[in-house]
Short mmCIF file of C-alpha atoms in Angstrom, two decimals:
data_model
loop_
_atom_site.label_atom_id
_atom_site.label_comp_id
_atom_site.label_asym_id
_atom_site.label_seq_id
_atom_site.Cartn_x
_atom_site.Cartn_y
_atom_site.Cartn_z
CA MET S 1 9.89 21.86 5.19
CA SER S 2 8.50 20.93 1.70
CA PHE S 3 8.22 17.29 0.20
CA GLN S 4 9.03 16.48 -3.14
CA PHE S 5 9.17 13.21 -4.93
CA ASN S 6 12.87 13.33 -6.81
CA PHE S 7 11.42 12.35 -10.70
CA PHE S 8 10.93 15.76 -12.28
CA THR S 9 12.67 18.64 -13.50
CA ASN S 10 10.91 21.44 -15.09
CA ASP S 11 12.40 23.67 -17.57
CA THR S 12 9.29 24.50 -19.66
CA GLY S 13 7.78 27.54 -17.51
CA LYS S 14 4.74 25.29 -16.56
CA LYS S 15 4.22 24.06 -12.72
CA GLU S 16 5.84 20.83 -12.37
CA SER S 17 2.25 19.18 -11.51
CA GLU S 18 0.95 20.32 -14.91
CA VAL S 19 3.89 18.62 -16.71
CA GLN S 20 3.29 15.29 -14.84
CA ASN S 21 -0.48 15.39 -14.95
CA GLU S 22 0.03 16.23 -19.18
CA ALA S 23 2.61 13.09 -19.40
CA ASP S 24 0.30 11.00 -17.70
CA GLU S 25 -2.73 11.56 -19.75
CA LYS S 26 -0.30 10.99 -22.84
CA ASN S 27 1.38 7.96 -21.63
CA PHE S 28 -1.00 6.31 -19.65
CA LYS S 29 -2.02 2.69 -20.05
CA SER S 30 -4.37 1.45 -17.61
CA ILE S 31 -3.41 -1.96 -15.82
CA SER S 32 -6.44 -3.66 -15.01
CA CYS S 33 -6.79 -4.55 -11.44
CA LYS S 34 -6.12 -8.38 -10.69
CA GLU S 35 -6.20 -10.58 -7.95
CA TRP S 36 -2.63 -12.12 -6.69
CA LYS S 37 -3.05 -15.76 -5.59
CA ALA S 38 0.04 -16.12 -3.08
CA SER S 39 1.38 -19.54 -3.49
CA GLU S 40 1.82 -21.54 0.00
CA LYS S 41 5.38 -22.22 -0.98
CA PHE S 42 6.02 -18.86 0.73
CA LEU S 43 5.15 -19.73 4.20
CA ASN S 44 8.43 -21.88 4.63
CA LYS S 45 10.72 -19.20 3.16
CA GLU S 46 12.97 -17.30 4.93
CA PHE S 47 13.39 -13.21 4.44
CA GLU S 48 16.18 -10.90 6.07
CA SER S 49 14.60 -8.69 8.37
CA GLU S 50 14.55 -5.45 10.41
CA ASN S 51 12.79 -3.98 13.52
CA VAL S 52 10.64 -1.10 12.43
CA GLU S 53 11.90 1.84 14.56
CA GLY S 54 9.56 2.44 17.52
CA PHE S 55 7.55 -0.96 17.36
CA PRO S 56 9.97 -3.63 18.80
CA GLY S 57 7.20 -6.46 17.78
CA LEU S 58 7.00 -5.28 14.54
CA LEU S 59 9.59 -6.46 11.63
CA LYS S 60 9.98 -5.59 7.94
CA ARG S 61 11.85 -6.93 5.31
CA LYS S 62 15.14 -5.23 4.52
CA TYR S 63 15.23 -2.73 1.62
CA SER S 64 18.48 -3.93 0.37
CA SER S 65 17.16 -7.66 0.42
CA ILE S 66 14.02 -6.60 -1.76
CA LEU S 67 16.49 -5.01 -4.16
CA SER S 68 18.43 -7.76 -4.63
CA GLU S 69 15.51 -10.26 -5.35
CA LEU S 70 14.18 -7.97 -7.71
CA LYS S 71 17.22 -7.94 -10.02
CA GLY S 72 15.84 -9.36 -13.73
CA LYS S 73 12.09 -8.94 -13.04
CA GLU S 74 9.66 -6.08 -13.66
CA LEU S 75 10.75 -3.61 -11.12
CA GLY S 76 14.44 -4.71 -11.39
CA GLU S 77 15.53 -1.29 -12.20
CA ILE S 78 14.55 0.40 -9.06
CA THR S 79 17.12 1.73 -6.70
CA GLU S 80 17.77 3.11 -3.44
CA SER S 81 16.84 6.76 -4.53
CA SER S 82 13.52 5.57 -6.49
CA ASP S 83 10.57 7.17 -5.55
CA VAL S 84 7.88 7.16 -7.85
CA ILE S 85 7.65 6.73 -11.65
CA PRO S 86 4.11 7.42 -12.75
CA ARG S 87 2.18 4.49 -14.06
CA GLN S 88 5.11 2.30 -13.65
CA TYR S 89 5.89 2.04 -10.15
CA GLU S 90 3.87 3.93 -7.06
CA GLY S 91 6.57 3.51 -4.56
CA GLY S 92 5.39 0.60 -2.68
CA LEU S 93 8.93 -1.00 -1.96
CA LYS S 94 9.61 1.47 0.52
CA THR S 95 8.23 2.26 4.01
CA TRP S 96 7.09 5.91 4.06
CA GLU S 97 6.53 8.06 6.55
CA CYS S 98 2.99 8.29 6.64
CA SER S 99 2.49 4.50 7.22
CA ILE S 100 4.76 5.29 10.45
CA ASP S 101 2.52 7.79 11.47
CA LEU S 102 -0.52 5.67 11.10
CA LEU S 103 1.18 2.95 12.76
CA ASN S 104 1.30 5.44 15.55
CA PHE S 105 -1.77 6.46 15.54
CA LEU S 106 -3.28 3.27 15.88
CA SER S 107 -0.56 2.11 18.74
CA GLU S 108 -2.04 5.21 20.81
CA GLN S 109 -5.92 4.77 20.42
CA ASP S 110 -7.75 2.25 22.90
CA ASP S 111 -6.94 -1.35 22.43
CA SER S 112 -10.32 -2.25 22.58
CA LYS S 113 -10.90 -0.46 19.17
CA ASN S 114 -7.95 -2.45 17.41
CA GLN S 115 -9.52 -5.51 18.94
CA GLN S 116 -12.84 -5.20 17.26
CA VAL S 117 -11.68 -4.88 13.85
CA SER S 118 -12.13 -7.97 11.95
CA ASN S 119 -12.49 -6.87 7.91
CA VAL S 120 -9.67 -4.69 6.92
CA LEU S 121 -8.62 -3.31 3.45
CA GLU S 122 -4.92 -1.43 3.24
CA VAL S 123 -5.19 0.08 -0.27
CA GLY S 124 -1.79 1.43 -1.88
CA CYS S 125 -0.67 -0.95 0.86
CA GLY S 126 3.50 -1.66 0.35
CA SER S 127 5.12 -2.81 3.49
CA ALA S 128 1.70 -3.28 4.45
CA LEU S 129 2.78 -2.66 8.40
CA PRO S 130 -0.74 -1.05 9.33
CA GLY S 131 -2.90 -3.80 8.17
CA ILE S 132 -0.23 -6.34 9.83
CA PHE S 133 -0.89 -4.30 13.37
CA CYS S 134 -4.23 -4.38 13.22
CA TYR S 135 -4.39 -8.17 12.04
CA LYS S 136 -1.97 -8.51 15.04
CA MET S 137 -4.06 -6.68 17.40
CA SER S 138 -7.54 -7.97 16.10
CA SER S 139 -9.24 -10.40 18.63
CA ASN S 140 -11.25 -11.96 15.57
CA PRO S 141 -9.62 -11.32 12.38
CA LYS S 142 -11.47 -12.61 9.41
CA PHE S 143 -10.87 -10.94 5.78
CA PHE S 144 -7.75 -8.55 5.15
CA VAL S 145 -7.16 -7.21 1.95
CA PHE S 146 -3.97 -5.60 0.71
CA GLN S 147 -3.50 -3.69 -2.86
CA ASP S 148 -0.76 -2.28 -4.36
CA PHE S 149 -0.42 -1.01 -7.91
CA ASN S 150 2.68 -3.59 -8.63
CA GLN S 151 2.61 -7.21 -8.27
CA ASN S 152 5.94 -7.43 -7.51
CA VAL S 153 5.77 -5.32 -4.30
CA LEU S 154 2.91 -7.62 -3.23
CA GLU S 155 5.45 -10.78 -3.69
CA SER S 156 8.72 -8.97 -2.12
CA VAL S 157 7.46 -6.47 0.08
CA THR S 158 3.92 -7.16 1.47
CA LEU S 159 3.58 -10.84 1.71
CA PRO S 160 6.82 -11.24 3.39
CA ASN S 161 6.09 -8.84 5.88
CA ILE S 162 3.08 -10.44 6.60
CA LEU S 163 4.92 -13.79 6.89
CA LEU S 164 7.70 -12.04 9.55
CA ASN S 165 5.12 -10.78 11.83
CA ILE S 166 2.19 -13.09 11.84
CA LYS S 167 3.30 -16.88 10.78
CA PRO S 168 0.10 -18.05 9.59
CA THR S 169 -0.25 -21.80 8.59
CA SER S 170 -2.11 -20.85 5.74
CA LEU S 171 -3.30 -17.65 3.57
CA GLU S 172 -6.97 -18.07 3.58
CA ASN S 173 -7.42 -15.12 5.94
CA PHE S 174 -5.75 -12.98 2.78
CA LYS S 175 -6.34 -11.39 -0.16
CA PHE S 176 -3.94 -9.72 -2.84
CA PHE S 177 -4.78 -7.48 -5.62
CA TYR S 178 -2.60 -5.44 -8.03
CA GLY S 179 -2.92 -2.81 -10.81
CA ASP S 180 -5.15 0.18 -11.40
CA TRP S 181 -7.51 1.59 -8.92
CA LYS S 182 -10.56 2.19 -11.64
CA ASN S 183 -11.82 -1.38 -11.57
CA PHE S 184 -10.78 -2.12 -8.02
CA PRO S 185 -14.19 -1.42 -6.42
CA GLU S 186 -16.05 -4.06 -8.30
CA LYS S 187 -13.50 -6.88 -7.08
CA LEU S 188 -14.50 -5.95 -3.78
CA PRO S 189 -17.52 -7.22 -1.61
CA LYS S 190 -19.95 -4.50 -0.76
CA TYR S 191 -19.79 -2.70 2.53
CA SER S 192 -17.64 -5.33 4.03
CA PHE S 193 -15.12 -3.36 5.64
CA ASP S 194 -15.12 -2.23 9.62
CA LEU S 195 -11.67 -0.61 8.67
CA ILE S 196 -9.96 0.80 5.44
CA LEU S 197 -6.14 2.00 5.80
CA THR S 198 -4.66 4.00 3.29
CA SER S 199 -1.32 6.38 3.46
CA GLU S 200 0.59 8.04 1.06
CA THR S 201 -1.90 7.58 -1.61
CA ILE S 202 -3.47 11.28 -2.49
CA TYR S 203 0.05 12.47 -3.71
CA ARG S 204 -1.87 13.01 -7.38
CA SER S 205 -5.02 14.67 -7.16
CA GLU S 206 -6.58 13.30 -10.24
CA SER S 207 -6.81 9.86 -8.23
CA TYR S 208 -9.03 11.31 -5.56
CA GLY S 209 -12.22 10.30 -7.12
CA THR S 210 -11.31 6.52 -7.73
CA LEU S 211 -10.22 6.39 -4.22
CA LEU S 212 -13.31 7.50 -3.03
CA ASN S 213 -15.10 4.71 -5.06
CA ILE S 214 -13.37 2.36 -3.22
CA PHE S 215 -14.28 3.61 0.13
CA SER S 216 -18.02 4.07 -0.86
CA ARG S 217 -17.92 0.28 -2.26
CA ALA S 218 -15.88 -1.22 0.40
CA LEU S 219 -16.69 0.36 4.14
CA SER S 220 -19.27 -1.06 6.10
CA TYR S 221 -22.37 0.44 6.93
CA SER S 222 -22.21 -0.54 10.48
CA ILE S 223 -21.21 1.55 13.70
CA GLY S 224 -17.61 1.98 14.30
CA ALA S 225 -16.48 1.23 10.60
CA ARG S 226 -13.93 4.10 9.49
CA VAL S 227 -11.27 5.09 6.96
CA LEU S 228 -8.03 6.14 8.40
CA LEU S 229 -5.87 7.97 5.75
CA ALA S 230 -2.49 9.54 6.42
CA ALA S 231 -0.85 11.97 4.22
CA LYS S 232 1.49 14.70 4.14
CA ASP S 233 -0.40 18.55 3.68
CA TYR S 234 0.94 18.79 0.34
CA TYR S 235 3.23 16.97 -2.46
CA PHE S 236 5.47 19.43 -4.09
CA GLY S 237 5.74 18.73 -8.04
CA LEU S 238 2.67 16.22 -7.58
CA GLY S 239 0.02 18.37 -7.42
CA GLY S 240 -1.57 16.39 -4.23
#
């Protein structure tokens, strides 16, 4: 069964991926990657939640609650049917299928592998469920970094999901970044992460180079350090 994000129709005779690439180049405005400082006030905030199917010990914020909170904010026009708006919204409010696939993969491997990770980076984190799972399983969690294109996603989805599952007394173990990937590598300490997670991030082929730059900069040289990438075989209409 083919997969298609539902934003594009094409009556020009060109492949939809070509139309999108041309539009991206014409309308592209780079959003410089910046760190988002999460306020400690979030620690005592309550969020409407639901269980992640297949993972009874894992919670996520309800999508309807997220959309309600966003009214009047940057992503306030996003609806239940919104998937991707190139260079404006990259889908981070939803929990995508490959995030669940990555969770399944992590849960099926030896516990010792999950327990050994201490420094984790999740690129294009969205709901951040794989990263949260790794934090919960780690025997010595130290440095966890979550990145998404939109600041609203970090504030309305990523951080609430962390707080629903981990309930930290502080946020000192977590860092958050939003914006374009191009200058993201320079924000990261070199070769510091023993695990890099990313899912549903290769749907646009022109982003592959920048994603590889992140891996090259951030992945530790230590034995066992690795990147886990979950994706569909083909993203119809987007070229990835």
